[in-house]
Amino acid sequence: MTFDIDMIKKVYERYPERIAAARQVVGKPLTLSEKILYTHLWEGNATQAYERGNSYVDFAPDRVAMQDATAQMALLQFMQAGKAKVAVPSTAHADHLIQAKVGADKDLQEGINKNSEVFNFLSSVCDKYGIGFWKPGAGIIHQVVLENYAFPGGMMIGTDSHTVNAGGLGMVAIGVGGADAVDVMAGMAWELKMPKLIGVKLTGKMSGWTSAKDVILKVAGILTVKGGTGCIVEYFGEGAESLSATGKGTICNMGAEIGATTSTFGYDDSMRRYLASTGRQDVVDAADQIAEHLTGDPEVYANPEQYFDQLIEINLSELTPHLNGPFTPDLATPVSEFRAKAEANGWPLEVEWALIGSCTNSSYEDLSRAASIVEDAVAKGVKPKAILGINPGSEQVKYTAERDGFLDSFRKFENARIFTNACGPCIGQWDREGAEKGEKNSIIHSFNRNFAKRADGNPNTHAFVASPEMVAAVAISGRLDFNPITDTLTNEAGEQIKLDEPKGSELPAKGFAVEDAGYQAPSEDGSHVVVNVSPTSDRLQLLEEFPAWDGKNIEGAKVLIKAFGKCTTDHISMAGPWLKYRGHLDNISNNMLIGAVNAYNMETNKVKNQLTGEYGEVPAVQRAYKAAGIPSIVVGDQNYGEGSSREHAAMEPRHLGVKAVLVKSFARIHETNLKKQGMLGLTFANEADYDKIQEDDTVNFLDLEQFAPGKQLTLEFVHADGTKDIIMANHTYNDQQIDWFKAGSALNLIKQQEN
Ligand code: SF4
């Protein structure tokens, strides 16, 4: 058994009391989102109502999930915390690092060979610290979580933006950076700005070619890629209850594409059926005891405009299939309007590849409905035109689909490729033949993201997102503008035929089956487990404790760079080819700030080395300062560190010896990450002082010894001509965060407290 029924029961036991406390402070009926948030407060019972979109709140999530690319640094950091075990149930999933090329068996072996060092590390560190490990080939993190761990009314965080998929089973599940996962695994609180709430009322019932995917494709068209930012999207209404749990998962999954914090649905029969079918009748029994708390209050859904910050209504009976894209998931087009729009925009209509699967759409229902289309076409003598790729979300789904004949249906395409149960083409891990030529072409898939280069690295691949059944229909016709509701196809005998509507099963009649799900349970007592990391590895490096503050003012610091304009976490720690060094702090530090524009010459990756007067690359110059034992600071503009919650953007400067980052304003997550890594994250008291800082300046902190909450710090900038400017800096450190700084990092402090 992989799920933790005792933990779930404990969560449910505290629900009634915590809901009562929440009702008291909020003073009105509660949405489902509020119920889950208020029952997961770090402080226990609510003592105050939090302002949506404004208050920062500490939460206590029930679970943590990590994928292989992000788990490396998260677990390397966790090892620093000095804990024997993780504080909450946690899992790691080997899914992102496996490339799709020829087909499952060969690709999986190749992926294991290429990444064995990383997989072995993850396996041993999970074994040691009580973390479940899903081995390469076991499946994609979010599908595996839905099948095994998600539960109504729970709260989880995961180091991947599509963690939100678990909303399909009524969770509040949120994608975070590795540093947040470390906090929760180490037993600390997790902070989130109280989200605003968007209600989506679903009325009617879907039929024919429409699927759950079309709900979110439609919502994405309404809200756009930014419309959900800072919000939880809560779906409700009779239409919501008519959807399967995995269909709900698809809708929540793509909530990430509208920027939503997460999305969720109230507990209903579809969830009961799915939980029971995946071996979790215990969870149903427990959830049924408090069922009224696992959905929004009736008053809320009766008058939603009074309780949500924004309300959208969609009638499922009128919803038709959509194709979203290219290059952005919010460019929504109903299939009936697609031909005209494609012609007007010059989108290539012929499709060479069609892909079904990923964490978004690889449920039993999805595969069965798509397979029915293929079966129908073949029975009517139509020869499918495109190449069809399938990447199943988990071994359990794949095994069951194989048993029930769906994979054989797909194999009726001459050129079908069943890929590994892994991310593959969805994350650019697709070695597509000919992609390097950069030719303009179209593909269609049932994944979630379709940014340029995302699937095959070719910037001219126009990727369109659709439901699995629409992907199958387009694959058969070979054309994007094929509308199966109205159009006919010519079969081998030259006859015109129409495809039947998709048919499928929500759940397998014979139940799910799997021989080896690919799960590795951790040792009960992992103290004997040795985590081996080769000192000569270029992909993994054990972390060393960052040094504690020496209690003195920082003196003689050099200005490494004054960043001009936008400086996101991508500018500070680039992705792309650097991804493979995510587990090796020293190697990945060679990308530190290489994308930032130097305000003194408006060039990237070219800063003055004040020791030699010569210009060099940012990491190289910083390494020269470090070697000479000279501290440095980074100066930045507005909203410094916006973008992702990537902790590397804070760890790299810390590792290379930067002491402080002084900016006009911070993106909050990056500011917190700097604090956690023991850095000084400061803002100009007077933004105009940014202009006073010169290229050859030396910086002295005058009163760091009196570092205290709410008290400005005084910095002296000594210019090359001997003149000086005193610049006052604000900060937002509280007492605990100052302790992090003094200890050298938050993890150092945890470790000290542990000993
Ligand atoms: Fe992310 Fe795609 Fe993998 Fe899902 S399948 S976790 S979206 S890379």
mmCIF file with all atom_site columns, C-alpha atoms in Angstrom, residues 20 59 74 87 221 271 385 490 628 656 667:
data_model
loop_
_atom_site.group_PDB
_atom_site.id
_atom_site.type_symbol
_atom_site.label_atom_id
_atom_site.label_alt_id
_atom_site.label_comp_id
_atom_site.label_asym_id
_atom_site.label_entity_id
_atom_site.label_seq_id
_atom_site.pdbx_PDB_ins_code
_atom_site.Cartn_x
_atom_site.Cartn_y
_atom_site.Cartn_z
_atom_site.occupancy
_atom_site.B_iso_or_equiv
_atom_site.pdbx_formal_charge
_atom_site.auth_seq_id
_atom_site.auth_comp_id
_atom_site.auth_asym_id
_atom_site.auth_atom_id
_atom_site.pdbx_PDB_model_num
ATOM 1  C CA . ALA A 1 20  ? -16.083 25.598 12.822  1.00 0.00 ? 20  ALA A CA 1
ATOM 2  C CA . PHE A 1 59  ? 0.263   26.489 5.966   1.00 0.00 ? 59  PHE A CA 1
ATOM 3  C CA . ALA A 1 74  ? 15.711  19.804 -3.075  1.00 0.00 ? 74  ALA A CA 1
ATOM 4  C CA . ALA A 1 87  ? 8.300   15.283 8.394   1.00 0.00 ? 87  ALA A CA 1
ATOM 5  C CA . GLY A 1 221 ? -9.558  31.205 -23.896 1.00 0.00 ? 221 GLY A CA 1
ATOM 6  C CA . MET A 1 271 ? -14.165 10.674 -6.915  1.00 0.00 ? 271 MET A CA 1
ATOM 7  C CA . LYS A 1 385 ? -2.271  9.466  -42.137 1.00 0.00 ? 385 LYS A CA 1
ATOM 8  C CA . THR A 1 490 ? -12.319 8.908  -48.021 1.00 0.00 ? 490 THR A CA 1
ATOM 9  C CA . ALA A 1 628 ? 40.925  36.767 -3.426  1.00 0.00 ? 628 ALA A CA 1
ATOM 10 C CA . LEU A 1 656 ? 30.185  32.092 -5.228  1.00 0.00 ? 656 LEU A CA 1
ATOM 11 C CA . ALA A 1 667 ? 9.811   39.410 -6.548  1.00 0.00 ? 667 ALA A CA 1
#
